[in-house]
Coordinates of C-alpha atoms and ligand atoms in Angstrom, one line a residue:
X1 CA 155.6 160.6 106.5
X2 CA 152.6 159.4 104.5
X3 CA 152.8 156.9 101.7
X4 CA 152.9 158.5 98.2
X5 CA 149.6 158.2 96.4
X6 CA 149.9 154.8 94.7
X7 CA 148.0 155.3 91.4
X8 CA 146.4 152.1 90.3
X9 CA 146.9 151.5 86.7
X10 CA 144.5 148.6 86.3
X11 CA 141.3 149.1 84.5
X12 CA 138.3 149.0 86.7
X13 CA 135.8 146.3 85.6
X14 CA 132.4 146.1 87.3
X15 CA 131.9 142.6 88.8
X16 CA 128.6 142.3 87.0
X17 CA 130.2 143.2 83.7
X18 CA 133.1 140.8 84.4
X19 CA 130.6 137.9 84.9
X20 CA 129.0 138.6 81.5
X21 CA 132.4 138.7 79.9
X22 CA 133.2 135.3 81.4
X23 CA 129.8 133.9 80.2
X24 CA 130.5 135.2 76.7
X25 CA 133.9 133.6 76.5
X26 CA 132.4 130.3 77.8
X27 CA 129.7 130.4 75.2
X28 CA 132.2 130.9 72.4
X29 CA 134.2 127.9 73.6
X30 CA 130.9 125.8 73.8
X31 CA 129.9 126.8 70.3
X32 CA 133.4 126.1 68.9
X33 CA 133.2 122.6 70.5
X34 CA 129.7 122.0 69.1
X35 CA 130.9 122.8 65.6
X36 CA 134.0 120.7 66.0
X37 CA 132.0 117.7 67.3
X38 CA 129.3 118.1 64.6
X39 CA 132.0 118.2 61.8
X40 CA 134.4 115.5 62.9
X41 CA 132.4 113.1 65.1
X42 CA 128.8 113.4 63.6
X43 CA 129.9 113.9 60.0
X44 CA 128.0 117.2 59.4
X45 CA 129.0 118.7 56.1
X46 CA 128.6 122.2 54.7
X47 CA 127.1 122.1 51.2
X48 CA 129.8 123.4 48.9
X49 CA 128.9 126.0 46.3
X50 CA 129.9 123.7 43.5
X51 CA 129.4 125.9 40.5
X52 CA 127.3 128.6 39.0
X53 CA 124.7 127.9 36.3
X54 CA 122.2 130.0 34.3
X55 CA 118.8 129.1 35.8
X56 CA 117.1 130.1 32.5
X57 CA 119.4 127.9 30.5
X58 CA 120.3 124.8 32.4
X59 CA 122.5 122.8 30.1
X60 CA 124.7 119.7 30.2
X61 CA 123.6 117.1 32.8
X62 CA 120.7 119.5 33.8
X63 CA 119.0 118.9 30.5
X64 CA 118.3 115.3 31.6
X65 CA 118.4 115.4 35.5
X66 CA 118.6 112.1 37.5
X67 CA 121.1 109.4 38.2
X68 CA 124.5 109.0 36.5
X69 CA 126.4 105.9 37.4
X70 CA 130.1 106.7 37.6
X71 CA 131.3 103.2 38.6
X72 CA 129.6 100.3 40.3
X73 CA 127.9 101.7 43.4
X74 CA 129.0 105.3 42.8
X75 CA 126.5 107.8 41.5
X76 CA 126.0 111.5 40.7
X77 CA 122.4 112.6 41.2
X78 CA 121.2 115.8 39.5
X79 CA 118.0 117.3 40.9
X80 CA 116.2 120.6 39.9
X81 CA 113.7 122.4 42.1
X82 CA 110.8 124.3 40.4
X83 CA 108.4 126.8 42.0
X84 CA 106.1 126.9 39.0
X85 CA 105.0 123.3 39.6
X86 CA 106.4 122.9 43.1
X87 CA 108.3 119.7 42.2
X88 CA 111.7 118.2 42.3
X89 CA 112.8 116.8 39.0
X90 CA 113.2 113.8 39.3
X91 CA 110.6 113.0 41.9
X92 CA 111.6 109.4 42.4
X93 CA 115.0 107.8 42.5
X94 CA 116.1 104.2 43.1
X95 CA 119.6 103.0 44.0
X96 CA 121.1 99.7 45.2
X97 CA 122.2 99.5 48.9
X98 CA 125.8 100.6 49.8
X99 CA 125.8 103.1 47.0
X100 CA 127.6 106.5 47.4
X101 CA 125.6 109.3 45.9
X102 CA 126.8 112.8 45.3
X103 CA 123.8 115.2 45.1
X104 CA 123.9 118.2 42.8
X105 CA 120.8 120.3 43.3
X106 CA 119.8 123.6 41.8
X107 CA 116.7 125.7 41.3
X108 CA 115.1 126.9 38.1
X109 CA 113.4 129.9 39.7
X110 CA 113.5 130.9 43.4
X111 CA 115.0 129.7 46.7
X112 CA 114.2 126.2 47.9
X113 CA 115.5 123.8 50.4
X114 CA 116.5 120.2 50.0
X115 CA 116.5 117.8 53.0
X116 CA 116.9 114.1 52.7
X117 CA 115.2 112.4 55.7
X118 CA 117.4 110.3 58.0
X119 CA 120.7 111.7 56.5
X120 CA 122.9 114.7 56.9
X121 CA 121.8 116.0 53.5
X122 CA 120.2 119.3 54.1
X123 CA 121.0 122.2 51.8
X124 CA 119.7 125.6 50.7
X125 CA 118.9 125.6 47.0
X126 CA 119.4 128.9 45.1
X127 CA 118.8 129.7 41.4
X128 CA 122.2 130.1 39.7
X129 CA 124.1 128.0 42.2
X130 CA 124.6 124.2 42.5
X131 CA 124.6 122.8 46.0
X132 CA 126.6 119.6 46.5
X133 CA 126.7 116.9 49.2
X134 CA 127.6 113.2 49.3
X135 CA 126.1 110.4 51.3
X136 CA 126.6 106.6 51.4
X137 CA 123.4 104.5 51.8
X138 CA 124.1 101.4 53.9
X139 CA 120.5 100.8 54.8
X140 CA 117.6 99.6 52.6
X141 CA 114.5 101.7 52.8
X142 CA 112.7 104.9 51.6
X143 CA 114.3 108.3 52.1
X144 CA 111.8 111.1 51.4
X145 CA 113.3 114.4 50.3
X146 CA 111.4 117.6 51.0
X147 CA 111.7 121.4 50.4
X148 CA 112.6 123.1 53.7
X149 CA 112.4 126.7 52.6
X150 CA 109.0 128.3 52.1
X151 CA 108.6 128.9 48.4
X152 CA 104.9 129.6 47.7
X153 CA 101.5 128.0 47.9
X154 CA 102.7 124.6 46.6
X155 CA 105.6 124.5 49.1
X156 CA 104.1 121.6 51.2
X157 CA 103.6 119.5 48.0
X158 CA 107.3 119.8 47.0
X159 CA 108.8 116.4 47.9
X160 CA 110.2 113.3 46.4
X161 CA 111.6 110.0 47.4
X162 CA 114.9 108.1 47.1
X163 CA 114.5 104.3 47.5
X164 CA 117.4 102.1 48.5
X165 CA 116.9 98.5 47.4
X166 CA 118.7 95.2 47.8
X167 CA 121.2 94.5 45.1
Ligands
LIG1 CU1 110.4 124.7 47.4 CU2 109.5 125.1 49.5

């Protein structure tokens, strides 16, 4: 008597396809690990969409952008990007060493970028939105900030400088 036909119920997966499925799963694990390490070990932060503002009518602290000292060594810094003059307002900022600065950056017109050299501050700047990140400056020196999103003919001229000085 012959064996009854054993019907295999498992789904057939081609070995080639199976390998690509394995590679995909490994990639997802690698990317998740990279995000975790960047966030917890390297201190990468995602700029928080702090609030919405009217780019045609910037009021409150935006009427007079720049530094606000909240307490000794703790500052808020308001910066506005313009594409009409391709400038950051203010263009120069000075703070004492070991200060903690919270950056609030917005645009008066179109999309810009804001990257502060040698720090984790790197944000997209959109009209109508305020991007916010915080950094503590424990090293004296000059930290240039530049626009990192192409915004027109004056894009390359759109920069400023934050100087950290001895107390
Ligand atoms: Cu602003 Cu490029």
